[in-house]
Short mmCIF file of C-alpha atoms in Angstrom, two decimals:
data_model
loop_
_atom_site.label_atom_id
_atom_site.label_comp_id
_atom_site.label_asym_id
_atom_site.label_seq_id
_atom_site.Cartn_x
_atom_site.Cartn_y
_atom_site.Cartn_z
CA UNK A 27 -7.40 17.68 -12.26
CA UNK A 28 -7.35 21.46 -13.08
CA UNK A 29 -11.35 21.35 -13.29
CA UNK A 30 -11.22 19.75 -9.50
CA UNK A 31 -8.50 22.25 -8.61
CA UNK A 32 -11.10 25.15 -9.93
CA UNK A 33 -14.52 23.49 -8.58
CA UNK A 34 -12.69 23.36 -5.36
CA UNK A 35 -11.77 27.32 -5.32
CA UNK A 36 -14.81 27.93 -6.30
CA UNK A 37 -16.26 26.56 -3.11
CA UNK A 38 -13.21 28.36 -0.87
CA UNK A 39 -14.19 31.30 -2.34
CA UNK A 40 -17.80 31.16 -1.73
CA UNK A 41 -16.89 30.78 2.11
CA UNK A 42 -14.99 33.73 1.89
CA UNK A 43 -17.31 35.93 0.65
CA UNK A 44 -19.68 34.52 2.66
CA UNK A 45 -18.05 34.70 6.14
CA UNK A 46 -16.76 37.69 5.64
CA UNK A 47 -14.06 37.09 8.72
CA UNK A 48 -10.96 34.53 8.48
CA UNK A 49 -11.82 30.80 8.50
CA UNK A 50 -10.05 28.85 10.63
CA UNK A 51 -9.81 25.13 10.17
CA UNK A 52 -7.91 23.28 12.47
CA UNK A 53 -5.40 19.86 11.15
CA UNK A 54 -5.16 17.86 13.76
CA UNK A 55 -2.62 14.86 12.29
CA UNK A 56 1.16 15.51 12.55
CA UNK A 57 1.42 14.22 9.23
CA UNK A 58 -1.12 16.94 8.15
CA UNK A 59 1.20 19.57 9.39
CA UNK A 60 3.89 18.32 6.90
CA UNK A 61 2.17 17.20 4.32
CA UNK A 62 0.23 21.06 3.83
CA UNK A 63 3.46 23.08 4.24
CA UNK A 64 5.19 20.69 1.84
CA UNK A 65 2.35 21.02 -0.69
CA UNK A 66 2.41 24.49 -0.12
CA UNK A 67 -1.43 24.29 0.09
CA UNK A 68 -1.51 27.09 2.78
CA UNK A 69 -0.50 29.43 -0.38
CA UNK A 70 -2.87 27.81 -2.97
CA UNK A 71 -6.25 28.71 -0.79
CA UNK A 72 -7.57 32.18 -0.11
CA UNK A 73 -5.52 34.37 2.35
CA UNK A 74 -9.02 34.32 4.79
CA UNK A 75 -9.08 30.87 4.92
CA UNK A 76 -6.29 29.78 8.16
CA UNK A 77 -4.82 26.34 8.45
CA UNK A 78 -4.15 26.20 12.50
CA UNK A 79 -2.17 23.04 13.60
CA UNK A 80 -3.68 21.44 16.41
CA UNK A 81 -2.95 18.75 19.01
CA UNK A 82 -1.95 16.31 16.03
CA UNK A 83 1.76 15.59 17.01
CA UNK A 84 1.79 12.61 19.39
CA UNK A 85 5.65 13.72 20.63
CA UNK A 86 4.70 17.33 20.79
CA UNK A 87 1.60 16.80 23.16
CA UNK A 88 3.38 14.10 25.58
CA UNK A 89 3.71 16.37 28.57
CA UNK A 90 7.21 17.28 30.28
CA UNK A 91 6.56 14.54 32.72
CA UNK A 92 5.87 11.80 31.23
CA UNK A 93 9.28 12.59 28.28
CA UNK A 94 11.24 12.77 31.89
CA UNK A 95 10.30 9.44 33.31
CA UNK A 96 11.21 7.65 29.93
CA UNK A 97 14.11 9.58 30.10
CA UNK A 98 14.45 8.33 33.84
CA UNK A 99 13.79 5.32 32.63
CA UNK A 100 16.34 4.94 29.72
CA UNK A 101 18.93 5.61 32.14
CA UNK A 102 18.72 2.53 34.45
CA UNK A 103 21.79 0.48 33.70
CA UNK A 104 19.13 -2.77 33.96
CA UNK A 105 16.85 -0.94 30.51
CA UNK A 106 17.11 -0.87 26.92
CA UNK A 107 14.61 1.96 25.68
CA UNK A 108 13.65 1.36 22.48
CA UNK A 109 11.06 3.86 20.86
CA UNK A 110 10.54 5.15 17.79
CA UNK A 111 13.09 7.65 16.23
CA UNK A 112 10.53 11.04 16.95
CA UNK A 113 11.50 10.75 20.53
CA UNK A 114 15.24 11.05 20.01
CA UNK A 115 16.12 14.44 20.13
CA UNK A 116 13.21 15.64 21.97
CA UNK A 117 14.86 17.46 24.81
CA UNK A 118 14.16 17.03 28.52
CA UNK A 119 15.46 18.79 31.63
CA UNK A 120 15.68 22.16 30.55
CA UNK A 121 16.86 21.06 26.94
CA UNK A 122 20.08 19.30 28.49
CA UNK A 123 19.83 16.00 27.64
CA UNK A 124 18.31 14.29 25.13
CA UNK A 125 17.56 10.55 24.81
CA UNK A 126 19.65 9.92 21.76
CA UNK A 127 22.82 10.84 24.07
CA UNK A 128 22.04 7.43 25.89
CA UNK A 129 23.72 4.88 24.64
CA UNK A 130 20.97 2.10 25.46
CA UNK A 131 18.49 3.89 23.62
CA UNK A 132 17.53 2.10 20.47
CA UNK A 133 15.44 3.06 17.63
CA UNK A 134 12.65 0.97 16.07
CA UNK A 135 10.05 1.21 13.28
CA UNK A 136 7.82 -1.28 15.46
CA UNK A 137 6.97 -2.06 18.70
CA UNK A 138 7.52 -5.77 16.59
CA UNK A 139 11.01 -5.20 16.38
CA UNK A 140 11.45 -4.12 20.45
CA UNK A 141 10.09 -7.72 21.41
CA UNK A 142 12.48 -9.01 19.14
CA UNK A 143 15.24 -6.61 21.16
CA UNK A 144 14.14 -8.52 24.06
CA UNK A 145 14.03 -12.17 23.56
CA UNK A 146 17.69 -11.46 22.44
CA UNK A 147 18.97 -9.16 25.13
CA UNK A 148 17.37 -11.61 28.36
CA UNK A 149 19.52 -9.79 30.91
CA UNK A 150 17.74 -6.62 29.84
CA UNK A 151 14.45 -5.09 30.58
CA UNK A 152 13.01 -3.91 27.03
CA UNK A 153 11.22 -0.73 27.40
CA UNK A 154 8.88 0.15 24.35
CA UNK A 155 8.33 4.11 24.51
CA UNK A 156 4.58 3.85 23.22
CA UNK A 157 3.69 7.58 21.94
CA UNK A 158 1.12 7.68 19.87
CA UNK A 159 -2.47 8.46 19.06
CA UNK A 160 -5.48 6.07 18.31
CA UNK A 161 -3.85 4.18 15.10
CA UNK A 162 -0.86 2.80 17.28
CA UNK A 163 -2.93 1.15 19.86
CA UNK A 164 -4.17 -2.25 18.51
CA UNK A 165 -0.81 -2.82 17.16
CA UNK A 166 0.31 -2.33 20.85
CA UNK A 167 -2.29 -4.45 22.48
CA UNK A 168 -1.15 -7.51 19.55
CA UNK A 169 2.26 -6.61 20.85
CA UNK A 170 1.43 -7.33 24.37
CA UNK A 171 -0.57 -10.45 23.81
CA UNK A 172 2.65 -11.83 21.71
CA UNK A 173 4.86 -11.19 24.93
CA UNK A 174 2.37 -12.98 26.74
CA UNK A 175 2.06 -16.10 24.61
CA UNK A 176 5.53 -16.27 24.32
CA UNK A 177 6.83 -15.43 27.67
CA UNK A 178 8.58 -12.52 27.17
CA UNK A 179 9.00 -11.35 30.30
CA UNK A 180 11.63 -8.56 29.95
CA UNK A 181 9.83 -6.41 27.78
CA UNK A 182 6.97 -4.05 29.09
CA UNK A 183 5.90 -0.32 27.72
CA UNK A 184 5.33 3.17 28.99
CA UNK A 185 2.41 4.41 27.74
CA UNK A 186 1.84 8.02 26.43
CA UNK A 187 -0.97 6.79 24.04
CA UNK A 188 -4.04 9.38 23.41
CA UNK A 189 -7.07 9.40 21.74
CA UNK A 190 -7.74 12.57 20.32
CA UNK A 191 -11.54 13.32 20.12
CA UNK A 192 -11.34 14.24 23.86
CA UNK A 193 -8.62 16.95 22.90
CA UNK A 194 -11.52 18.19 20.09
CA UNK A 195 -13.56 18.77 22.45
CA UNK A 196 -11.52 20.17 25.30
CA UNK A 197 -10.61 23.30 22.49
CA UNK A 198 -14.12 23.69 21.57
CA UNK A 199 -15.30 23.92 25.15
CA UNK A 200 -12.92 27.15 25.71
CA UNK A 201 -15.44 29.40 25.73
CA UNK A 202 -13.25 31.78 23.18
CA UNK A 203 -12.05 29.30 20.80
CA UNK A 204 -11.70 30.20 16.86
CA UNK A 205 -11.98 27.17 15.40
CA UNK A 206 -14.57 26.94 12.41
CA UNK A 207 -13.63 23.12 11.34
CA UNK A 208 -11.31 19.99 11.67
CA UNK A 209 -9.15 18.46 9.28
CA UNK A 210 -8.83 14.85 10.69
CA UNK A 211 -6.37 12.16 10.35
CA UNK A 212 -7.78 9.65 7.35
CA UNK A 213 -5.43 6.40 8.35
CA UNK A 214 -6.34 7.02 11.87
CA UNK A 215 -10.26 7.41 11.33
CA UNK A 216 -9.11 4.02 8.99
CA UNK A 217 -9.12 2.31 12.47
CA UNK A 218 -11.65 4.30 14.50
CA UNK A 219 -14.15 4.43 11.39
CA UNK A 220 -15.72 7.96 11.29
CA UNK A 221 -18.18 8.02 13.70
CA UNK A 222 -15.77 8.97 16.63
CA UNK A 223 -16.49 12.31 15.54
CA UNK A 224 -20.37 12.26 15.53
CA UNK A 225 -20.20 13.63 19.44
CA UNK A 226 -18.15 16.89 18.30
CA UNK A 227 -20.56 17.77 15.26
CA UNK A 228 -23.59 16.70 16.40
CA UNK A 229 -22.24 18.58 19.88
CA UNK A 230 -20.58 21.86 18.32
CA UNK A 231 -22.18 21.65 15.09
CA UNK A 232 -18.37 22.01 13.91
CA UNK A 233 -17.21 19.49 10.90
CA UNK A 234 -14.81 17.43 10.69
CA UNK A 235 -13.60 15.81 7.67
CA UNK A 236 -10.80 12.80 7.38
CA UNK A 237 -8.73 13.31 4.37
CA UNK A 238 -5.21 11.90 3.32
CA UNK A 239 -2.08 13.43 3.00
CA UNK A 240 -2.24 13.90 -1.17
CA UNK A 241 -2.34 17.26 -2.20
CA UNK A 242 -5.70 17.35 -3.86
CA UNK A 243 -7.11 14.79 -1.31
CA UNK A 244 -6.27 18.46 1.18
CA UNK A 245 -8.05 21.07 -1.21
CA UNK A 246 -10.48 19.04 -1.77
CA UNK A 247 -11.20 18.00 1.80
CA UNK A 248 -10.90 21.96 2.29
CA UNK A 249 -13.16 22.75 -0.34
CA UNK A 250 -15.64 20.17 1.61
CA UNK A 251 -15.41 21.71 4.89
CA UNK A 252 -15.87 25.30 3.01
CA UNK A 253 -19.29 23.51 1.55
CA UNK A 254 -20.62 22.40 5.31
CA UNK A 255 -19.69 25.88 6.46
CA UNK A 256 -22.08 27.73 3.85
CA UNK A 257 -24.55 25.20 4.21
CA UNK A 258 -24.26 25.74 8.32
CA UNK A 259 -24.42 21.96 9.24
CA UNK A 260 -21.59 19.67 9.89
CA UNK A 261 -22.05 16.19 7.89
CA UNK A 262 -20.19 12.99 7.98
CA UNK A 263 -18.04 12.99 4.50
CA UNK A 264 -15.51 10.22 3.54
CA UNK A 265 -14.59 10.71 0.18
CA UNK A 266 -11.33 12.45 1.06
CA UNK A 267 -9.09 9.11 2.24
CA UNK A 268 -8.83 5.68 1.49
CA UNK A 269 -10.87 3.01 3.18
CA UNK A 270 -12.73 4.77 6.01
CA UNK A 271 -15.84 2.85 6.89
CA UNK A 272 -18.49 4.33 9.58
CA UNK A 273 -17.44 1.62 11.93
CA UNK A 274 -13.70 1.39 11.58
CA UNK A 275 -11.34 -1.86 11.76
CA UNK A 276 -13.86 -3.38 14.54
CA UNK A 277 -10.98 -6.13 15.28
CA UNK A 278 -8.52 -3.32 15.71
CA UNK A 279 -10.84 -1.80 18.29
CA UNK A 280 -11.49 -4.72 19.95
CA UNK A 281 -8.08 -5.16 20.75
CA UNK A 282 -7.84 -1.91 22.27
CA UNK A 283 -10.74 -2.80 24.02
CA UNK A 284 -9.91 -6.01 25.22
CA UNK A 285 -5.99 -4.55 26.75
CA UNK A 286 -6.67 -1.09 27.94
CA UNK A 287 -8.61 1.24 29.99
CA UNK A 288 -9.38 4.86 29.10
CA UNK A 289 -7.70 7.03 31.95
CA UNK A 290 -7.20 11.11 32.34
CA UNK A 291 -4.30 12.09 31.83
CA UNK A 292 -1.77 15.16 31.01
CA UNK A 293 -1.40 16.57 27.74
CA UNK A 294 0.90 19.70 27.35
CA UNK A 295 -0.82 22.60 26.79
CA UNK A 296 -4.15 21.79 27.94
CA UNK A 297 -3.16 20.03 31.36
CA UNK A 298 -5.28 17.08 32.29
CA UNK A 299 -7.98 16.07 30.30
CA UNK A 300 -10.99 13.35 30.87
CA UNK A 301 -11.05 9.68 29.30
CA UNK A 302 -8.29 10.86 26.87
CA UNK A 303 -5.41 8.39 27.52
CA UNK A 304 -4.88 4.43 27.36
CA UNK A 305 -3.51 2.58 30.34
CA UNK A 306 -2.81 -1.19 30.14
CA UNK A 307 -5.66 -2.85 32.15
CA UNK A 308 -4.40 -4.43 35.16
CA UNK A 309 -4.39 -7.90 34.47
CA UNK A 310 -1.22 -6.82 32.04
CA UNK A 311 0.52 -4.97 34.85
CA UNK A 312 3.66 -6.85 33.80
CA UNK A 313 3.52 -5.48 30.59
CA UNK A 314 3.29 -1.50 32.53
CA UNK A 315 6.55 0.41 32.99
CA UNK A 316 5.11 2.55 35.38
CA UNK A 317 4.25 -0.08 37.48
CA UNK A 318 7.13 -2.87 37.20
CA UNK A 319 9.14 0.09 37.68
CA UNK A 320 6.52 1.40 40.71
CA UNK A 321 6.66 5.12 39.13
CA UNK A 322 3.78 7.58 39.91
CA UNK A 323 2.62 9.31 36.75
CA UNK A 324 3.01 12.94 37.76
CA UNK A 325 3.43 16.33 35.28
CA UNK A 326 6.06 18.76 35.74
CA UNK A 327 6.26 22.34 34.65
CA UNK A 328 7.86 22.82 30.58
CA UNK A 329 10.65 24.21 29.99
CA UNK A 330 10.81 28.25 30.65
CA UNK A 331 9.86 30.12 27.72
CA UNK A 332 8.90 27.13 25.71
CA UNK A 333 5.54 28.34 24.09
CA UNK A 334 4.92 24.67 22.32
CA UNK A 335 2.14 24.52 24.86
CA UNK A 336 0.34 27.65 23.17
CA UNK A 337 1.22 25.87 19.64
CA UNK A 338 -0.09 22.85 20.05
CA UNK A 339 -3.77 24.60 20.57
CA UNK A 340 -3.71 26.58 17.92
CA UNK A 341 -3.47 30.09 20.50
CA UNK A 342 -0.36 31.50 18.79
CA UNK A 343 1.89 30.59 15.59
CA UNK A 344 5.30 29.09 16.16
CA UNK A 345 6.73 32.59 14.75
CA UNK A 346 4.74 34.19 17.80
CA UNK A 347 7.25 32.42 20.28
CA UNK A 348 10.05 34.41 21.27
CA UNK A 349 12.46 31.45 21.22
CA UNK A 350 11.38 30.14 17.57
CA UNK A 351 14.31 30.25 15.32
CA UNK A 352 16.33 32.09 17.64
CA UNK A 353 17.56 29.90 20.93
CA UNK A 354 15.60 26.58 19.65
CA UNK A 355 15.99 25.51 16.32
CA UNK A 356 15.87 22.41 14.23
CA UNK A 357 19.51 22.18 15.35
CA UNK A 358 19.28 22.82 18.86
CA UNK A 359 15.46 22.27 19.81
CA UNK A 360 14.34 23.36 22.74
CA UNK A 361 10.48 22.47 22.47
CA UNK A 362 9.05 19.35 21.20
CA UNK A 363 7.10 21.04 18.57
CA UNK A 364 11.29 22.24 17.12
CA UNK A 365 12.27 18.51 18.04
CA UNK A 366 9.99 16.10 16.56
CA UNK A 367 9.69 15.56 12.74
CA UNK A 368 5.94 16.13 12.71
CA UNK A 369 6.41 19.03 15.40
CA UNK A 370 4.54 22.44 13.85
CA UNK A 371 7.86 24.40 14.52
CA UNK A 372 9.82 22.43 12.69
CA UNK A 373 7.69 22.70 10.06
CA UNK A 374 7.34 25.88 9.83
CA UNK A 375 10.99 26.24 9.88
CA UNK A 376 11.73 23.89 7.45
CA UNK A 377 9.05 24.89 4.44
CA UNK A 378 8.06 28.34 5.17
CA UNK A 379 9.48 31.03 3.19
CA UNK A 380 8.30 34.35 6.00
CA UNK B 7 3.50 9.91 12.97
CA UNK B 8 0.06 8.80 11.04
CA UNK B 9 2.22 7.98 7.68
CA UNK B 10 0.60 4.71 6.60
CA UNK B 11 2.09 3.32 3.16
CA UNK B 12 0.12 1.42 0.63
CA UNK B 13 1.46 -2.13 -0.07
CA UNK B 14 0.68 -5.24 -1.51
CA UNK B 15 0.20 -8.90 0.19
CA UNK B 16 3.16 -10.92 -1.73
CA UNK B 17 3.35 -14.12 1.17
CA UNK B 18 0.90 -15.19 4.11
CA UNK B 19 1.84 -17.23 6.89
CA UNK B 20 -0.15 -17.36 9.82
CA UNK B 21 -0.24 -14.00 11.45
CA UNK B 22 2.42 -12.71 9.50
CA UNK B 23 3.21 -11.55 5.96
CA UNK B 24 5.71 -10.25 3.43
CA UNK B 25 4.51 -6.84 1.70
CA UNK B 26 5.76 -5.24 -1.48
CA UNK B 27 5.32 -1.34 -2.00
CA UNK B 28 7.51 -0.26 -5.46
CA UNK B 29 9.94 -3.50 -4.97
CA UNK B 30 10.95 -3.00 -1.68
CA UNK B 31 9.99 -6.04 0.61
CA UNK B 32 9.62 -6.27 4.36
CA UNK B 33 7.69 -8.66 6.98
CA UNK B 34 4.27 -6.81 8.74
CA UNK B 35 1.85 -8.65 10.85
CA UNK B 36 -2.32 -9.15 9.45
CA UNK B 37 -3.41 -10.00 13.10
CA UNK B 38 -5.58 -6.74 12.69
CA UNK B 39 -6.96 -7.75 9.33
CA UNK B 40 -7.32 -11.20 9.10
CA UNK B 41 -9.26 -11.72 5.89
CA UNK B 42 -6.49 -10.55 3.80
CA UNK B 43 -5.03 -12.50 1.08
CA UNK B 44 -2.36 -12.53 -1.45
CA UNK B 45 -2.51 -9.56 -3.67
CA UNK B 46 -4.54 -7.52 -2.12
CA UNK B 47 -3.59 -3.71 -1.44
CA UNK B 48 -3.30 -2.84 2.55
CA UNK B 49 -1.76 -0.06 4.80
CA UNK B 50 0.66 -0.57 6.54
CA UNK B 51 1.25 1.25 10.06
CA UNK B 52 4.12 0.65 12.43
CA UNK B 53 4.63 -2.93 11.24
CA UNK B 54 1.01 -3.84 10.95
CA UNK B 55 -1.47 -4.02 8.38
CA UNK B 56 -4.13 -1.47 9.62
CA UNK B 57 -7.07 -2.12 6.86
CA UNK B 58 -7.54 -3.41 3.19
CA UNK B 59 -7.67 -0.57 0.56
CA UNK B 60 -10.45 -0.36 -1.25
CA UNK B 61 -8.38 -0.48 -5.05
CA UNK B 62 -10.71 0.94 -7.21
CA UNK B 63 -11.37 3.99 -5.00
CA UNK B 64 -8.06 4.22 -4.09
CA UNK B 65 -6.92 4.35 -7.17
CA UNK B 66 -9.00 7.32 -8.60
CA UNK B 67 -7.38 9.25 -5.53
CA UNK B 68 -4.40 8.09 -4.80
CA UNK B 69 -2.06 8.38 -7.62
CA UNK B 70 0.69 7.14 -5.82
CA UNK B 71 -0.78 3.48 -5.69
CA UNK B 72 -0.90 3.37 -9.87
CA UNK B 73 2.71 4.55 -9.49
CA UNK B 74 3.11 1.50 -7.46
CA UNK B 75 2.12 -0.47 -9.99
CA UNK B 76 3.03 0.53 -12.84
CA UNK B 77 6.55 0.71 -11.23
CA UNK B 78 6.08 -3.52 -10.64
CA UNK B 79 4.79 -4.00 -13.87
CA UNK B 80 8.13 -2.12 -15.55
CA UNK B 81 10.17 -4.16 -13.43
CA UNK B 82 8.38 -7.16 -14.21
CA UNK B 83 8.51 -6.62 -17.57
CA UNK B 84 12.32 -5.64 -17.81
CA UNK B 85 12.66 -8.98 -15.53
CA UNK B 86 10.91 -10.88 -18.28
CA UNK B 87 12.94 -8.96 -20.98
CA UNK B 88 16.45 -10.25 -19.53
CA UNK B 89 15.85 -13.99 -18.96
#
């Protein structure tokens, strides 16, 4: 292992030398985020070489809006919200309430176990908050066609799920963007296979390389990205994460084919962005909190201050905000990015040492 | 929240299944990957089985899945030992 440790320096090195400027990759997975500042792998590679994190925390990039209609939402006496425990203590109005401090608010592991909430709770609407990026959709759509077959009625979703190529691109198309390369989720290219990201390298000539969360699957990946950088051309590379496949899980897909449309929608920080959401078709209106519940999908303005906006796209560090460890902190979060457990403030706060 | 954990297919029925990861046991659904079987090594998402693991590449870089293992095997073995 210390050979592939050294091999892979080597490489980061070479970059180095050869750029002569800081390299900045980009991780855009949540899990990323912790992973590298729990691994301390932002210490192990050169000081030129940056690790930005991206768009890669499904919580942090759900836009004030959309957290304040579930939050609407989880308030009707007729609702049980049940969503997965990330959402809890993000805040919402001004960092005054949180959805934890409703007492119908239930927290699941699995969309699963909120259709189970409602076949036992039949005076109840079930609500499943669905936040989440490309690998939570099929298991959504297999969700919905269970409620179906089964007739359970009382459960339907509010959808905040993304897919996050568009978001690739929407950075790259700033026209002053500093981003050299992508780290990318390996489980969720696992689904998508990795061709999703043959429009942003054969488009920007920028690569992007799926790798797991173990440490040397990171330096490695690094090292890999460091290689396509010298060599000036952005190839596909898989070796980095478990089963990835060019095409993907093609059943998975088809599901998420077969039960929603691709829609614009809001993401914080960048605003609204093309084709980069998923929206129940309409045959499964039932199945759509925003319409059972006839509620217009509208954005509001983040909370004043609140730079998570600016985080989320790499334009500043968390230390950079004013607020960061002072008035929000993991304690009292003000920003999702401080509130969720994949959010880039929190981990910062948590694991970094400066 | 991308975490996917490495398990192994103890139980099929139908859609659903029992996996084991390190002794710990808990029901997922296969809809997604229906050609699993028993004893093969899948992730697991949110409740679902999200693709079949390649073992042998897995295993040269993932220690974590030989930990796995090797953690079954001990048990197994200590199982054995005591009846």
């Amino acid at each position: 292992m210390l050979r592939r440790i050294r091999l892979a320096q080597l490489m980061m090195d070479k970059a180095c030398r050869k750029f002569g400027r800081p390299i900045r990759i980009m991780e855009i997975c949540g899990t990323h985020t912790v992973s590298i500042f729990r691994n301390a792998i932002r210490e192990s590679i050169p000081p030129m070489l940056k690790i930005l994190s991206g768009p890669g925390c499904s919580v942090c990039v759900t836009d004030t809006g959309l957290l304040e209609q579930i939050f609407s939402i989880a308030q009707r006496k007729d609702v049980i919200l049940a969503t997965r425990g990330d959402l809890l203590s993000v805040p919402v109005d001004s960092g005054r309430q949180k959805l934890m401090e409703i007492p119908s608010t239930i927290a699941v592991t699995s969309i699963l176990e909120a259709i189970e909430l409602a076949k036992i709770h039949q005076n109840k609407t079930v609500v499943f908050a669905a936040i989440g990026f490309g690998i939570c959709v099929p298991g959504t759509a297999v969700a919905i066609e269970q409620a179906q077959r089964e007739g359970v009625d009382n459960f339907c979703i509010i959808s905040g799920l993304k897919e996050i190529v568009p978001a690739m691109k929407a950075l790259l198309t700033e026209k002053n963007h500093q981003i050299d390369a992508f780290l990318c989720c390996g489980n969720m290219s696992a689904i998508s296979g990795y061709d999703i990201y043959n429009p942003i390298m054969n488009e920007f000539n920028v690569p992007c390389l799926p790798t797991g969360f173990e440490p040397m699957q990171l330096i490695e990946g690094i090292a890999e990205i460091c290689r396509q950088l010298i060599e000036g051309k952005a190839s596909q590379c898989y070796d980095f994460a478990v089963s990835l496949t060019a095409e993907g899980n093609k059943i998975a897909q088809k599901y998420t084919a077969d039960y929603f449309d691709v829609v614009d929608d809001y993401w914080r920080g960048f605003g609204k962005i093309e084709k980069s959401a998923l929206r129940l078709k309409d045959k499964y209106d039932k199945f759509d909190a925003h319409k059972r519940f006839g509620i217009k999908r509208t954005t509001t303005e983040d909370v004043s201050g609140c730079r998570c906006g600016e985080v989320i796209c790499g334009i500043i560090e968390p230390r950079q905000c004013d607020m960061y460890g002072k008035e929000c902190t993991r304690q009292n979060p003000l920003g999702p990015c401080m509130a969720s457990s994949e959010g880039a403030c929190r981990t910062w706060q948590k694991y970094s040492r400066k | 929240m991308c975490l996917a954990v490495p398990a192994r297919i103890v139980q099929i029925t139908g859609d659903d299944a029992i996996v084991d990861a390190m002794g710990n046991q808990w029901p997922v659904r296969i809809t997604l990957c229906p050609g699993v079987v028993c004893g093969q090594l899948v992730l697991i998402h949110a409740g679902f089985a999200i693709a079949a693991i390649d073992e042998e590449r897995a295993r040269e870089i993932w220690p974590l899945i030989a930990e796995i293992d090797e953690f079954n095997e001990e048990q197994t073995h200590n199982y054995k030992g005591n009846v």
